[in-house]
C-alpha atoms as one frame of an Amber mdcrd trajectory, in Angstrom:
protein
   9.000 -19.881 -10.959   7.004 -22.180 -13.222   9.405 -25.150 -14.570   9.617
 -26.260 -17.609   8.040 -29.292 -16.695   4.612 -27.694 -15.461   1.815 -28.785
 -16.936  -1.080 -26.571 -17.922  -3.485 -28.992 -15.893  -1.126 -28.051 -12.527
  -0.557 -24.220 -13.465  -4.828 -24.347 -13.615  -5.265 -26.085 -10.603  -2.668
 -23.716  -8.565  -4.492 -20.472 -10.141  -8.133 -21.672  -8.773  -6.630 -22.671
  -5.311  -4.626 -19.069  -5.165  -8.350 -17.300  -6.091  -9.761 -19.606  -3.433
  -7.009 -18.922  -0.765  -7.752 -14.958  -1.390 -11.378 -15.537  -0.791 -10.604
 -16.149   2.621  -7.647 -14.171   3.608  -7.547 -10.762   3.318  -3.942 -10.380
   3.271  -3.797 -12.060   0.091  -3.349 -10.058  -2.937  -6.047 -11.849  -4.773
  -8.450 -10.903  -2.530  -9.596  -7.298  -3.975 -10.474  -8.141  -7.813 -10.844
  -5.328 -10.430 -14.319  -5.630 -12.036 -15.177  -4.532 -15.881 -18.311  -4.094
 -17.033 -19.348  -2.087 -20.232 -21.167   1.223 -20.435 -22.345   3.341 -22.922
 -19.632   1.537 -25.177 -17.476   2.524 -22.742 -15.226   0.463 -20.054 -16.220
   0.671 -16.525 -13.535  -0.568 -13.868 -13.952  -0.635  -9.999 -12.281  -2.877
  -7.334 -14.631  -4.942  -5.410 -13.934  -7.699  -2.508 -13.804 -11.185  -4.054
 -16.469 -13.770  -1.661 -16.432 -16.902  -2.816 -14.872 -19.067  -5.420 -15.900
 -22.814  -6.938 -13.418 -24.151  -9.710 -15.481 -26.788 -10.070 -18.288 -24.675
 -11.830 -15.562 -21.781 -13.147 -17.544 -18.860 -10.939 -16.342 -16.250  -8.637
 -18.443 -13.902  -6.792 -18.477 -10.598  -4.999 -21.421  -8.301  -3.457 -22.496
  -5.585  -5.011 -25.273  -2.791  -4.328 -28.054  -3.860  -6.452 -28.611   0.201
  -6.892 -24.981   0.870  -8.025 -24.980   1.483 -12.165 -22.689  -1.293 -12.526
 -25.445  -3.920 -12.015 -27.784  -1.904 -14.792 -24.452  -2.292 -17.026 -24.620
  -5.990 -15.976 -28.364  -6.288 -17.227 -27.996  -4.352 -21.095 -24.643  -5.932
 -21.413 -23.508  -9.147 -19.098 -20.354  -9.521 -20.702 -17.018  -8.680 -18.503
 -13.563  -9.103 -17.466 -11.921  -9.381 -13.830  -8.157  -8.499 -12.880  -6.190
 -10.336 -10.650  -2.666  -9.085  -9.867  -0.252 -10.027  -7.501   3.345  -7.822
  -6.791   4.734 -10.252  -4.733   4.475 -13.667  -7.150   4.222 -10.791 -10.489
   1.106 -13.079 -11.839  -1.912 -11.185 -13.703  -4.649 -13.254 -14.312  -7.095
 -11.631 -16.707 -10.459 -13.271 -16.809 -13.363 -12.918 -19.288 -16.837 -14.123
 -19.018 -20.224 -13.492 -17.901 -21.757 -11.480 -14.977 -25.353 -12.586 -13.555
 -26.812 -10.918 -10.498 -28.318 -13.471  -7.499 -30.397 -11.591  -5.223 -33.168
 -13.941  -4.241 -31.512 -17.076  -3.631 -30.810 -19.333  -0.293 -27.062 -18.653
  -1.361 -27.606 -14.956  -1.419 -29.141 -14.827   1.741 -26.951 -17.018   3.312
 -24.589 -14.252   2.376 -26.326 -11.725   3.586 -27.027 -13.147   7.095 -22.906
 -13.675   7.132 -21.829 -10.426   6.745 -21.265  -8.096   9.582 -22.800  -5.385
  11.009 -20.041  -3.154   9.325 -20.222  -4.472   6.010 -24.182  -4.594   5.715
 -24.106  -0.349   6.212 -22.050  -0.239   2.591 -25.920  -1.539   1.384 -28.252
   0.675   3.937 -26.828   4.335   2.472 -29.133   6.299   1.949 -28.746   6.917
  -1.832 -27.978   5.037  -4.480 -23.712   4.330  -5.026 -22.864   6.886  -7.660
 -25.717   9.655  -6.902 -24.065  13.199  -6.856 -23.280  14.863  -3.866 -22.867
  18.865  -2.923 -20.662  17.726  -0.476 -17.790  14.494   0.644 -20.029  11.971
   1.524 -20.200   8.604   3.253 -23.223   7.709   2.434 -23.489   5.708   5.729
 -26.592   4.706   7.657 -27.145   6.175  10.893 -25.876   4.327  13.303 -29.010
   3.052  15.368 -30.410   1.075  11.789 -32.245  -1.983  11.610 -29.876  -4.727
  11.112 -31.977  -6.498   8.481 -32.266  -3.028   6.853 -30.330  -3.158   3.292
 -31.093  -6.644   2.241 -33.208  -5.349  -0.345 -29.812  -4.122  -1.628 -28.049
  -6.593  -1.462 -26.875  -9.436  -4.267 -24.311 -11.580  -5.115 -22.430 -10.565
  -8.188 -21.590 -13.856  -9.840 -18.971 -14.225 -12.393 -19.204 -16.976 -15.078
 -15.461 -17.720 -16.481 -14.823 -18.290 -20.670 -11.311 -17.588 -20.856  -8.481
 -17.379 -18.192  -4.891 -15.641 -18.936  -2.403 -16.354 -17.023   0.723 -13.801
 -17.195   4.390 -14.255 -15.118   6.194 -11.547 -15.045   9.974 -12.180 -14.384
  13.317 -10.889 -15.723  14.052 -14.477 -17.307  11.821 -14.043 -19.636   7.524
 -13.959 -19.182   5.563 -17.193 -19.250   2.018 -17.047 -20.060  -0.799 -19.529
 -20.745  -4.503 -19.524 -21.850  -7.418 -21.720 -20.919 -10.613 -21.884 -22.216
 -13.754 -23.252 -20.565 -16.159 -24.336 -22.866 -19.346 -26.439 -21.708 -17.781
 -27.893 -18.944 -14.773 -28.751 -20.816 -11.097 -26.814 -20.508  -9.144 -26.428
 -23.515  -5.795 -24.723 -22.615  -2.823 -23.814 -24.676   0.821 -21.444 -24.161
   1.057 -18.105 -25.328   4.028 -16.330 -26.395   4.112 -13.009 -23.784
């Protein structure tokens, strides 16, 4: 519960700590994030695994296959959204911001080196994600694939937050707040739910 004496600054810090905790624990509800992009003026949503966050820089990242249609979406229109929901805490967090692809930086290379062999298989599939198939398919590579194969398909998907909208669902009355991240400064306000 968020008390009336809670400050927006305290709540902002709690939200980032919850995101950072979800990065390292797959058991946290926010470990899986709904990612929204735009394709041909239509919303596209999918679930990705949260891989990193920097409250200081206002950036959250996931990993993606560069052959995925979402990468073309981002190249055409980098504006998008993230959605987190925790059914235990009953917290919803909607983020608006800008996506970018990080394919060649040292950070991206380090992220690739840290992936497990089973995670790498997602980037080693013989065809691009979303490619039509005549049968149900897993798009997994052969068992004996070279461990470095697939690096050319791997990218960090960075999301720079411009707006955060938090909603706490509760029987005693919902609570809501919003933060705008502008040029390194955070502006905040309570909102009516």
